[in-house]
Amino acid sequence: MNMREYRLGVSHGLPVGMGYFSVSFGFGAMAVSQGLKVWEATLISLTNLTSAGQFAGLTVIVAGATILEMILTQLIINSRYALMSLALSQRMGQRIGVFPRILIAFFNTDEIFALAMARHEPLTVPYLLGLGTLPILGWTGGTLCGALAGSVLPVSIRNALGVMLYGMFIAIVVPPAKREREILAAVGLALVCSSLFAWLPVLQKVSAGISIVLCTLVSACICAAVFPVKEEAAV
Amino acid sequence: MNILLYILAMALTTYLIRVLPLTIFRKPIRSRYLRSVLYYVPYTCLTAMTFPAILSSTTSLVSGAAALAVAVFLAYRGKSLIVVALSSSAAVLAAEAVMRLAGLL
């Protein structure tokens, strides 16, 4: 393996790893405060490596919903990874075989995907594995620390840590919404939709996992019909 | 239900979504509509998960609203992911400390 390429990947992944550590600390604290064991929270982070999907998955687990609901929730919320993997697949070209792809697929998060696509030089397997190294360590380690600390910390601190994930989501959504009115419209629709599910008595009966899925799809489908993306821009 | 089943279903679904396009479906999606839907999905999904759940995620509606306001403001100003996340956290601590001093909590 080309160590120079690997080390380069690791260094590029450092800020993402640090960011993941602090955000997953919040996930760990939140999971424990909702009744999960420390090892369960840590295992979720180690095997999933995705913020939004895990967060929704936690909601499904806590609600004691069906496995089908879990699969459906993950399918919808993580569907964007299919697009990212498609795009990454094109970038990787024919030289990279199936086995490395099987490994690299695991690390395809929003941030790692963004870093990989931003690289000017051709993508190599050691570079991509290097990119994923610190983020997976940071994400899993942060969850472990958050879960351990979460069970001894006072409620006010746990509350504060729990909103970190929301803070991260807001930080991802607001800048593009400010830049593109199409995205702003999508965000506005989703806001209205999820508020209806939260506050309308009839819709309140719908479980949290399903309502997230419905809001996500309904708003995205309406926006796609009204504002179809430009050719080649849809990643 | 066994929590390991949930975690397995969750991890497997997420992994399959990532690995299948990378190994099998190497051709890009043709349908413009489908690509458009997928383009908007991250934003609608993150929004639906954040609001209004953030308001009820803390002890009081006020501290949840403070976290939301601080995060939106800083994200609008273009602050980094980590700054926004930590600041919304700090907003909860500050709001709940003030309320405790005022005898509201």
Coordinates of N, CA and C in Angstrom, one line a residue, chain A residues 7-219:
Chain A
R7 N -1.2 8.4 4.3 CA -1.0 9.5 5.3 C -1.6 10.8 4.8
L8 N -1.6 11.1 3.5 CA -2.2 12.3 3.0 C -3.7 12.3 3.3
G9 N -4.3 11.1 3.1 CA -5.7 10.9 3.3 C -6.1 11.1 4.8
V10 N -5.2 10.6 5.7 CA -5.4 10.7 7.1 C -5.4 12.2 7.5
S11 N -4.4 12.9 7.0 CA -4.3 14.3 7.4 C -5.5 15.1 6.9
H12 N -6.0 14.8 5.7 CA -7.1 15.5 5.2 C -8.4 15.2 6.0
G13 N -8.4 14.0 6.6 CA -9.6 13.6 7.3 C -9.6 14.1 8.8
L14 N -8.5 14.7 9.2 CA -8.3 15.1 10.6 C -9.5 16.0 11.1
P15 N -9.7 17.1 10.4 CA -10.8 18.0 10.9 C -12.1 17.3 10.9
V16 N -12.4 16.5 10.0 CA -13.7 15.7 10.0 C -13.7 14.8 11.2
G17 N -12.6 14.2 11.5 CA -12.6 13.3 12.7 C -12.8 14.0 14.0
M18 N -12.2 15.2 14.1 CA -12.4 16.1 15.3 C -13.9 16.5 15.4
G19 N -14.4 16.9 14.3 CA -15.8 17.4 14.3 C -16.7 16.2 14.7
Y20 N -16.5 15.0 14.1 CA -17.3 13.9 14.4 C -17.2 13.5 15.9
F21 N -16.0 13.6 16.5 CA -15.9 13.3 17.9 C -16.8 14.1 18.8
S22 N -16.8 15.4 18.6 CA -17.7 16.2 19.5 C -19.2 16.0 19.2
V23 N -19.5 15.9 17.9 CA -20.9 15.7 17.6 C -21.4 14.3 18.1
S24 N -20.6 13.3 17.9 CA -21.0 11.9 18.4 C -21.0 11.8 19.9
F25 N -20.3 12.7 20.6 CA -20.3 12.8 22.0 C -21.8 13.1 22.4
G26 N -22.4 14.0 21.7 CA -23.8 14.4 21.9 C -24.7 13.2 21.6
F27 N -24.4 12.4 20.6 CA -25.2 11.3 20.2 C -25.2 10.2 21.4
G28 N -23.9 10.0 21.9 CA -23.7 9.0 22.9 C -24.5 9.4 24.2
A29 N -24.4 10.7 24.6 CA -25.1 11.2 25.7 C -26.6 11.1 25.6
M30 N -27.1 11.4 24.4 CA -28.5 11.4 24.1 C -29.0 9.9 24.2
A31 N -28.3 9.0 23.5 CA -28.7 7.6 23.5 C -28.8 7.0 24.9
V32 N -27.8 7.3 25.8 CA -27.9 6.8 27.1 C -29.0 7.4 27.9
S33 N -29.2 8.7 27.7 CA -30.3 9.4 28.4 C -31.7 8.8 28.0
Q34 N -31.7 8.2 26.8 CA -33.0 7.6 26.4 C -33.1 6.1 26.7
G35 N -32.1 5.6 27.5 CA -32.3 4.3 28.0 C -31.4 3.2 27.3
L36 N -30.5 3.6 26.3 CA -29.6 2.6 25.8 C -28.4 2.4 26.6
K37 N -27.8 1.2 26.5 CA -26.6 0.9 27.3 C -25.4 1.5 26.5
V38 N -24.3 1.7 27.2 CA -23.1 2.4 26.7 C -22.6 1.6 25.4
W39 N -22.5 0.3 25.6 CA -22.0 -0.5 24.4 C -23.0 -0.5 23.3
E40 N -24.2 -0.4 23.5 CA -25.2 -0.4 22.4 C -25.0 0.9 21.6
A41 N -24.9 2.0 22.3 CA -24.7 3.3 21.6 C -23.4 3.3 20.8
T42 N -22.4 2.7 21.4 CA -21.1 2.6 20.7 C -21.1 1.7 19.5
L43 N -21.8 0.6 19.6 CA -21.9 -0.3 18.5 C -22.7 0.3 17.3
I44 N -23.7 1.1 17.7 CA -24.5 1.8 16.6 C -23.5 2.7 15.8
S45 N -22.7 3.4 16.5 CA -21.8 4.4 15.8 C -20.8 3.6 15.0
L46 N -20.2 2.5 15.6 CA -19.1 1.8 14.9 C -19.7 1.1 13.6
T47 N -20.9 0.7 13.6 CA -21.4 -0.1 12.5 C -22.2 0.8 11.5
N48 N -22.6 2.0 11.8 CA -23.4 2.8 10.9 C -22.7 4.0 10.3
L49 N -21.9 4.7 11.2 CA -21.2 5.9 10.7 C -22.0 6.9 9.9
T50 N -23.1 7.3 10.5 CA -24.0 8.2 9.9 C -24.8 9.0 10.9
S51 N -24.8 10.3 10.9 CA -25.5 11.1 11.9 C -27.0 11.0 11.8
A52 N -27.5 11.4 10.7 CA -29.0 11.5 10.6 C -29.6 10.2 10.7
G53 N -29.1 9.2 10.1 CA -29.7 7.8 10.1 C -29.7 7.2 11.5
Q54 N -28.6 7.4 12.2 CA -28.5 6.9 13.6 C -29.5 7.6 14.5
F55 N -29.6 8.9 14.3 CA -30.4 9.7 15.1 C -31.9 9.3 15.0
A56 N -32.3 9.1 13.7 CA -33.6 8.6 13.4 C -33.8 7.2 13.9
G57 N -32.7 6.3 13.8 CA -32.8 5.0 14.2 C -33.0 4.9 15.7
L58 N -32.3 5.8 16.5 CA -32.5 5.9 17.9 C -34.0 6.2 18.3
T59 N -34.6 7.1 17.5 CA -36.0 7.3 17.7 C -36.9 6.1 17.5
V60 N -36.5 5.3 16.5 CA -37.3 4.1 16.2 C -37.1 3.1 17.3
I61 N -35.8 2.9 17.8 CA -35.6 2.0 18.9 C -36.3 2.3 20.2
V62 N -36.2 3.6 20.5 CA -36.8 4.1 21.8 C -38.4 3.9 21.7
A63 N -38.9 4.1 20.5 CA -40.4 4.0 20.3 C -40.8 2.5 20.3
G64 N -39.8 1.6 20.2 CA -40.1 0.2 20.1 C -40.9 -0.2 18.9
A65 N -40.6 0.5 17.8 CA -41.3 0.3 16.5 C -40.8 -1.0 15.8
T66 N -41.4 -1.3 14.7 CA -41.0 -2.6 14.0 C -39.7 -2.5 13.3
I67 N -39.1 -3.7 13.0 CA -37.9 -3.7 12.2 C -38.1 -3.1 10.8
L68 N -39.3 -3.4 10.3 CA -39.6 -2.9 8.9 C -39.6 -1.3 8.9
E69 N -40.1 -0.8 10.0 CA -40.0 0.7 10.1 C -38.6 1.2 10.2
M70 N -37.7 0.4 10.9 CA -36.3 0.8 11.0 C -35.7 0.7 9.6
I71 N -36.0 -0.3 8.8 CA -35.4 -0.5 7.5 C -35.9 0.7 6.6
L72 N -37.2 1.0 6.6 CA -37.8 2.0 5.8 C -37.2 3.4 6.1
T73 N -37.1 3.6 7.4 CA -36.5 4.9 7.9 C -35.1 5.1 7.3
Q74 N -34.3 4.0 7.5 CA -32.9 4.1 7.0 C -32.8 4.3 5.5
L75 N -33.7 3.5 4.8 CA -33.7 3.6 3.4 C -33.9 5.0 2.9
I76 N -34.9 5.7 3.5 CA -35.3 7.0 3.0 C -34.2 8.0 3.4
I77 N -33.9 8.0 4.7 CA -33.0 9.0 5.2 C -31.6 8.9 4.6
N78 N -31.1 7.7 4.4 CA -29.8 7.5 3.8 C -29.8 7.3 2.3
S79 N -30.9 7.5 1.7 CA -31.0 7.3 0.2 C -29.9 8.2 -0.5
R80 N -29.6 9.3 0.1 CA -28.7 10.2 -0.5 C -27.3 9.6 -0.7
Y81 N -27.0 8.6 0.2 CA -25.7 7.9 0.0 C -25.6 7.1 -1.3
A82 N -26.8 6.7 -1.8 CA -26.8 6.0 -3.0 C -26.3 6.9 -4.2
L83 N -26.8 8.1 -4.1 CA -26.4 9.1 -5.1 C -24.9 9.4 -5.0
M84 N -24.4 9.6 -3.7 CA -23.0 9.9 -3.5 C -22.1 8.7 -4.0
S85 N -22.6 7.5 -3.7 CA -21.8 6.4 -4.1 C -21.7 6.3 -5.6
L86 N -22.9 6.6 -6.2 CA -22.9 6.6 -7.7 C -21.9 7.6 -8.2
A87 N -21.9 8.8 -7.7 CA -20.9 9.8 -8.1 C -19.5 9.4 -7.8
L88 N -19.3 8.9 -6.7 CA -17.9 8.5 -6.3 C -17.4 7.4 -7.2
S89 N -18.4 6.5 -7.5 CA -18.1 5.4 -8.4 C -17.5 5.9 -9.8
Q90 N -18.2 6.9 -10.3 CA -17.7 7.5 -11.6 C -16.3 8.1 -11.4
R91 N -16.1 8.8 -10.3 CA -14.8 9.4 -10.1 C -13.7 8.4 -9.9
M92 N -14.0 7.2 -9.3 CA -12.9 6.2 -9.0 C -12.4 5.6 -10.3
G93 N -13.2 5.5 -11.3 CA -12.8 5.0 -12.6 C -12.7 3.5 -12.6
Q94 N -12.2 2.9 -13.6 CA -12.2 1.5 -13.8 C -11.0 0.8 -13.1
R95 N -10.0 1.6 -12.7 CA -8.8 1.0 -12.1 C -9.0 0.3 -10.8
I96 N -10.0 0.9 -10.0 CA -10.2 0.4 -8.6 C -11.2 -0.8 -8.7
G97 N -10.8 -1.9 -8.1 CA -11.6 -3.2 -8.2 C -12.7 -3.2 -7.2
V98 N -13.4 -4.3 -7.2 CA -14.6 -4.5 -6.3 C -14.2 -4.6 -4.9
F99 N -13.2 -5.3 -4.5 CA -12.9 -5.4 -3.1 C -12.6 -4.1 -2.4
P100 N -11.7 -3.3 -2.9 CA -11.5 -2.0 -2.3 C -12.8 -1.2 -2.2
R101 N -13.7 -1.3 -3.2 CA -14.9 -0.6 -3.2 C -15.8 -1.0 -2.0
I102 N -15.8 -2.3 -1.7 CA -16.6 -2.9 -0.6 C -16.1 -2.2 0.7
L103 N -14.8 -2.0 0.8 CA -14.3 -1.3 2.0 C -14.7 0.2 2.1
I104 N -14.4 0.8 0.9 CA -14.5 2.3 0.9 C -16.0 2.7 1.1
A105 N -16.9 1.9 0.6 CA -18.4 2.2 0.7 C -18.8 2.5 2.1
F106 N -18.1 1.8 3.1 CA -18.5 1.9 4.5 C -18.3 3.4 5.0
F107 N -17.2 4.0 4.4 CA -16.8 5.4 4.9 C -17.5 6.5 4.1
N108 N -18.4 6.2 3.2 CA -19.0 7.2 2.4 C -20.0 8.1 3.1
T109 N -19.5 9.0 4.0 CA -20.4 9.9 4.7 C -20.5 11.2 3.9
D110 N -21.4 12.1 4.2 CA -21.5 13.4 3.5 C -20.1 14.1 3.5
E111 N -19.4 14.2 4.6 CA -18.2 15.0 4.7 C -17.0 14.3 3.9
I112 N -16.9 13.0 4.1 CA -15.8 12.2 3.4 C -16.0 12.3 1.9
F113 N -17.3 12.1 1.5 CA -17.6 12.2 0.1 C -17.2 13.6 -0.4
A114 N -17.5 14.6 0.3 CA -17.2 16.0 -0.1 C -15.7 16.1 -0.3
L115 N -14.9 15.6 0.7 CA -13.5 15.7 0.6 C -13.0 14.9 -0.7
A116 N -13.5 13.7 -0.9 CA -13.0 12.9 -2.0 C -13.3 13.5 -3.3
M117 N -14.5 14.1 -3.4 CA -14.9 14.7 -4.7 C -14.1 16.0 -5.0
A118 N -13.6 16.6 -3.9 CA -12.9 17.9 -4.0 C -11.5 17.7 -4.5
R119 N -11.0 16.5 -4.4 CA -9.6 16.2 -4.7 C -9.3 16.4 -6.2
H120 N -8.2 17.1 -6.6 CA -7.9 17.2 -8.0 C -7.2 16.0 -8.6
E121 N -6.2 15.5 -7.8 CA -5.5 14.3 -8.2 C -6.4 13.1 -8.3
P122 N -6.0 12.1 -9.1 CA -6.9 10.9 -9.2 C -7.0 10.2 -7.8
L123 N -8.2 9.6 -7.6 CA -8.4 9.0 -6.3 C -7.7 7.6 -6.2
T124 N -7.1 7.3 -5.1 CA -6.5 6.0 -4.9 C -7.1 5.3 -3.7
V125 N -6.9 4.0 -3.6 CA -7.5 3.3 -2.5 C -6.9 3.7 -1.2
P126 N -5.5 3.8 -1.1 CA -4.9 4.2 0.2 C -5.4 5.6 0.6
Y127 N -5.5 6.5 -0.3 CA -6.0 7.8 0.0 C -7.4 7.8 0.6
L128 N -8.3 7.1 0.0 CA -9.7 7.0 0.4 C -9.8 6.3 1.8
L129 N -9.0 5.3 2.0 CA -9.0 4.6 3.3 C -8.4 5.5 4.4
G130 N -7.4 6.3 4.0 CA -6.8 7.3 4.9 C -7.9 8.3 5.3
L131 N -8.6 8.8 4.3 CA -9.7 9.8 4.6 C -10.7 9.3 5.7
G132 N -11.0 8.0 5.6 CA -12.0 7.4 6.5 C -11.5 7.1 7.9
T133 N -10.2 7.0 8.1 CA -9.6 6.4 9.3 C -10.0 7.3 10.5
L134 N -9.6 8.5 10.5 CA -9.9 9.4 11.7 C -11.4 9.6 12.0
P135 N -12.1 9.8 10.9 CA -13.6 10.0 11.1 C -14.2 8.8 11.8
I136 N -13.9 7.6 11.4 CA -14.6 6.4 12.1 C -14.1 6.3 13.6
L137 N -12.8 6.6 13.8 CA -12.3 6.6 15.2 C -12.9 7.7 16.0
G138 N -13.0 8.9 15.4 CA -13.6 10.0 16.1 C -15.1 9.7 16.4
W139 N -15.8 9.2 15.5 CA -17.2 9.0 15.6 C -17.5 8.0 16.7
T140 N -16.8 6.8 16.6 CA -17.0 5.8 17.6 C -16.5 6.2 19.0
G141 N -15.3 6.7 19.0 CA -14.7 7.1 20.3 C -15.6 8.2 21.0
G142 N -16.0 9.2 20.2 CA -16.9 10.2 20.7 C -18.2 9.7 21.3
T143 N -18.8 8.7 20.6 CA -20.0 8.1 21.1 C -19.7 7.4 22.5
L144 N -18.6 6.7 22.5 CA -18.3 5.9 23.7 C -18.1 6.9 24.9
C145 N -17.3 8.0 24.7 CA -17.1 9.0 25.7 C -18.4 9.6 26.1
G146 N -19.2 10.0 25.2 CA -20.4 10.7 25.5 C -21.4 9.8 26.2
A147 N -21.4 8.5 25.9 CA -22.3 7.6 26.6 C -21.8 7.3 28.0
L148 N -20.5 7.2 28.2 CA -19.9 7.0 29.5 C -20.2 8.3 30.4
A149 N -19.9 9.4 29.8 CA -20.1 10.7 30.5 C -21.6 11.0 30.8
G150 N -22.4 10.6 29.8 CA -23.8 10.9 29.8 C -24.5 10.3 31.0
S151 N -24.1 9.1 31.5 CA -24.8 8.5 32.6 C -24.4 9.1 33.9
V152 N -23.3 9.9 34.0 CA -23.0 10.5 35.3 C -23.2 12.0 35.3
L153 N -23.4 12.6 34.1 CA -23.6 14.0 34.0 C -25.0 14.4 34.5
P154 N -25.0 15.7 35.0 CA -26.4 16.2 35.4 C -27.2 16.5 34.1
V155 N -28.5 16.6 34.4 CA -29.5 16.7 33.3 C -29.2 17.9 32.4
S156 N -28.8 19.0 33.0 CA -28.6 20.2 32.2 C -27.5 20.0 31.2
I157 N -26.4 19.4 31.6 CA -25.3 19.1 30.7 C -25.7 18.1 29.6
R158 N -26.5 17.1 30.0 CA -26.9 16.2 29.0 C -27.8 16.8 27.9
N159 N -28.7 17.7 28.4 CA -29.6 18.5 27.5 C -28.7 19.3 26.5
A160 N -27.7 19.9 27.1 CA -26.8 20.7 26.2 C -26.1 19.9 25.2
L161 N -25.6 18.7 25.6 CA -24.9 17.9 24.6 C -25.9 17.3 23.6
G162 N -27.1 17.0 24.0 CA -28.1 16.4 23.1 C -28.4 17.3 21.9
V163 N -28.4 18.6 22.1 CA -28.7 19.5 21.0 C -27.6 19.7 20.0
M164 N -26.4 19.1 20.3 CA -25.3 19.3 19.4 C -25.6 18.7 18.0
L165 N -26.3 17.5 18.0 CA -26.6 16.9 16.7 C -27.5 17.9 15.9
Y166 N -28.5 18.4 16.6 CA -29.4 19.3 15.9 C -28.6 20.5 15.4
G167 N -27.7 21.0 16.2 CA -26.9 22.1 15.8 C -26.1 21.8 14.5
M168 N -25.6 20.6 14.4 CA -24.9 20.2 13.2 C -25.8 20.1 12.0
F169 N -27.0 19.6 12.2 CA -28.0 19.5 11.1 C -28.3 20.9 10.6
I170 N -28.5 21.8 11.5 CA -28.8 23.2 11.2 C -27.6 23.8 10.4
A171 N -26.4 23.5 10.8 CA -25.2 24.1 10.2 C -25.1 23.5 8.7
I172 N -25.6 22.3 8.5 CA -25.5 21.7 7.2 C -26.6 22.3 6.3
V173 N -27.8 22.6 6.8 CA -29.0 23.0 6.0 C -29.0 24.5 5.7
V174 N -28.6 25.3 6.7 CA -28.8 26.8 6.5 C -28.0 27.4 5.4
P175 N -26.7 27.2 5.3 CA -25.9 27.8 4.3 C -26.4 27.6 2.8
P176 N -26.7 26.3 2.4 CA -27.2 26.1 1.1 C -28.6 26.7 0.9
A177 N -29.4 26.7 2.0 CA -30.7 27.3 1.9 C -30.7 28.8 1.7
K178 N -29.6 29.4 2.2 CA -29.4 30.8 2.1 C -29.0 31.1 0.6
R179 N -28.2 30.2 0.0 CA -27.7 30.4 -1.3 C -28.7 30.1 -2.4
E180 N -29.5 29.0 -2.2 CA -30.4 28.6 -3.3 C -31.9 28.6 -2.8
R181 N -32.7 29.4 -3.6 CA -34.1 29.5 -3.1 C -34.8 28.1 -3.2
E182 N -34.4 27.2 -4.2 CA -35.0 25.9 -4.3 C -34.8 25.1 -3.0
I183 N -33.6 25.2 -2.4 CA -33.4 24.5 -1.2 C -34.1 25.1 0.0
L184 N -34.2 26.5 -0.1 CA -35.0 27.2 1.0 C -36.4 26.7 0.9
A185 N -37.0 26.6 -0.3 CA -38.4 26.1 -0.4 C -38.5 24.7 0.1
A186 N -37.5 23.8 -0.2 CA -37.6 22.4 0.3 C -37.6 22.4 1.9
V187 N -36.7 23.3 2.5 CA -36.6 23.4 3.9 C -37.9 23.9 4.5
G188 N -38.5 24.9 3.8 CA -39.8 25.5 4.3 C -40.9 24.4 4.3
L189 N -41.0 23.7 3.2 CA -42.0 22.6 3.1 C -41.8 21.6 4.2
A190 N -40.6 21.2 4.4 CA -40.3 20.2 5.5 C -40.7 20.7 6.8
L191 N -40.4 22.0 7.1 CA -40.7 22.6 8.3 C -42.2 22.6 8.6
V192 N -43.0 23.0 7.6 CA -44.5 23.0 7.7 C -45.0 21.5 7.9
C193 N -44.4 20.6 7.1 CA -44.9 19.2 7.2 C -44.6 18.6 8.6
S194 N -43.4 18.8 9.1 CA -43.1 18.2 10.4 C -43.8 18.8 11.5
S195 N -44.1 20.1 11.4 CA -44.9 20.8 12.4 C -46.3 20.3 12.4
L196 N -46.9 20.0 11.3 CA -48.2 19.4 11.2 C -48.2 18.1 11.9
F197 N -47.2 17.3 11.7 CA -47.2 15.9 12.3 C -47.0 16.1 13.8
A198 N -46.3 17.1 14.2 CA -46.1 17.3 15.7 C -47.3 17.8 16.4
W199 N -48.1 18.7 15.7 CA -49.1 19.5 16.5 C -50.5 19.2 16.1
L200 N -50.8 18.6 14.9 CA -52.1 18.3 14.5 C -52.5 16.9 15.2
P201 N -53.6 17.0 16.0 CA -54.0 15.8 16.8 C -54.1 14.5 15.9
V202 N -54.7 14.6 14.7 CA -54.9 13.4 13.9 C -53.5 12.8 13.5
L203 N -52.6 13.7 13.1 CA -51.2 13.3 12.7 C -50.3 12.9 13.8
Q204 N -50.6 13.3 15.0 CA -49.8 13.0 16.2 C -49.7 11.5 16.4
K205 N -50.7 10.8 15.9 CA -50.7 9.4 16.2 C -49.6 8.6 15.4
V206 N -49.2 9.3 14.3 CA -48.2 8.6 13.4 C -46.8 8.6 14.2
S207 N -46.2 7.4 14.1 CA -44.9 7.3 14.8 C -43.8 8.2 14.3
A208 N -42.8 8.5 15.1 CA -41.8 9.5 14.8 C -41.0 9.1 13.5
G209 N -40.7 7.8 13.5 CA -39.9 7.3 12.3 C -40.6 7.5 11.0
I210 N -41.9 7.1 11.0 CA -42.7 7.2 9.8 C -42.9 8.7 9.4
S211 N -43.2 9.5 10.4 CA -43.4 10.9 10.1 C -42.2 11.6 9.5
I212 N -41.0 11.2 9.9 CA -39.8 11.8 9.3 C -39.7 11.4 7.9
V213 N -40.0 10.1 7.6 CA -39.9 9.5 6.3 C -40.9 10.3 5.4
L214 N -42.1 10.4 5.8 CA -43.2 11.0 5.0 C -42.8 12.5 4.7
C215 N -42.4 13.2 5.8 CA -42.1 14.6 5.6 C -40.9 14.8 4.6
T216 N -39.9 13.9 4.7 CA -38.7 14.0 3.8 C -39.2 13.8 2.4
L217 N -40.0 12.7 2.2 CA -40.3 12.3 0.8 C -41.3 13.3 0.2
V218 N -42.4 13.7 0.9 CA -43.4 14.6 0.4 C -42.7 15.9 0.0
S219 N -41.9 16.5 0.9 CA -41.3 17.8 0.6 C -40.4 17.7 -0.6

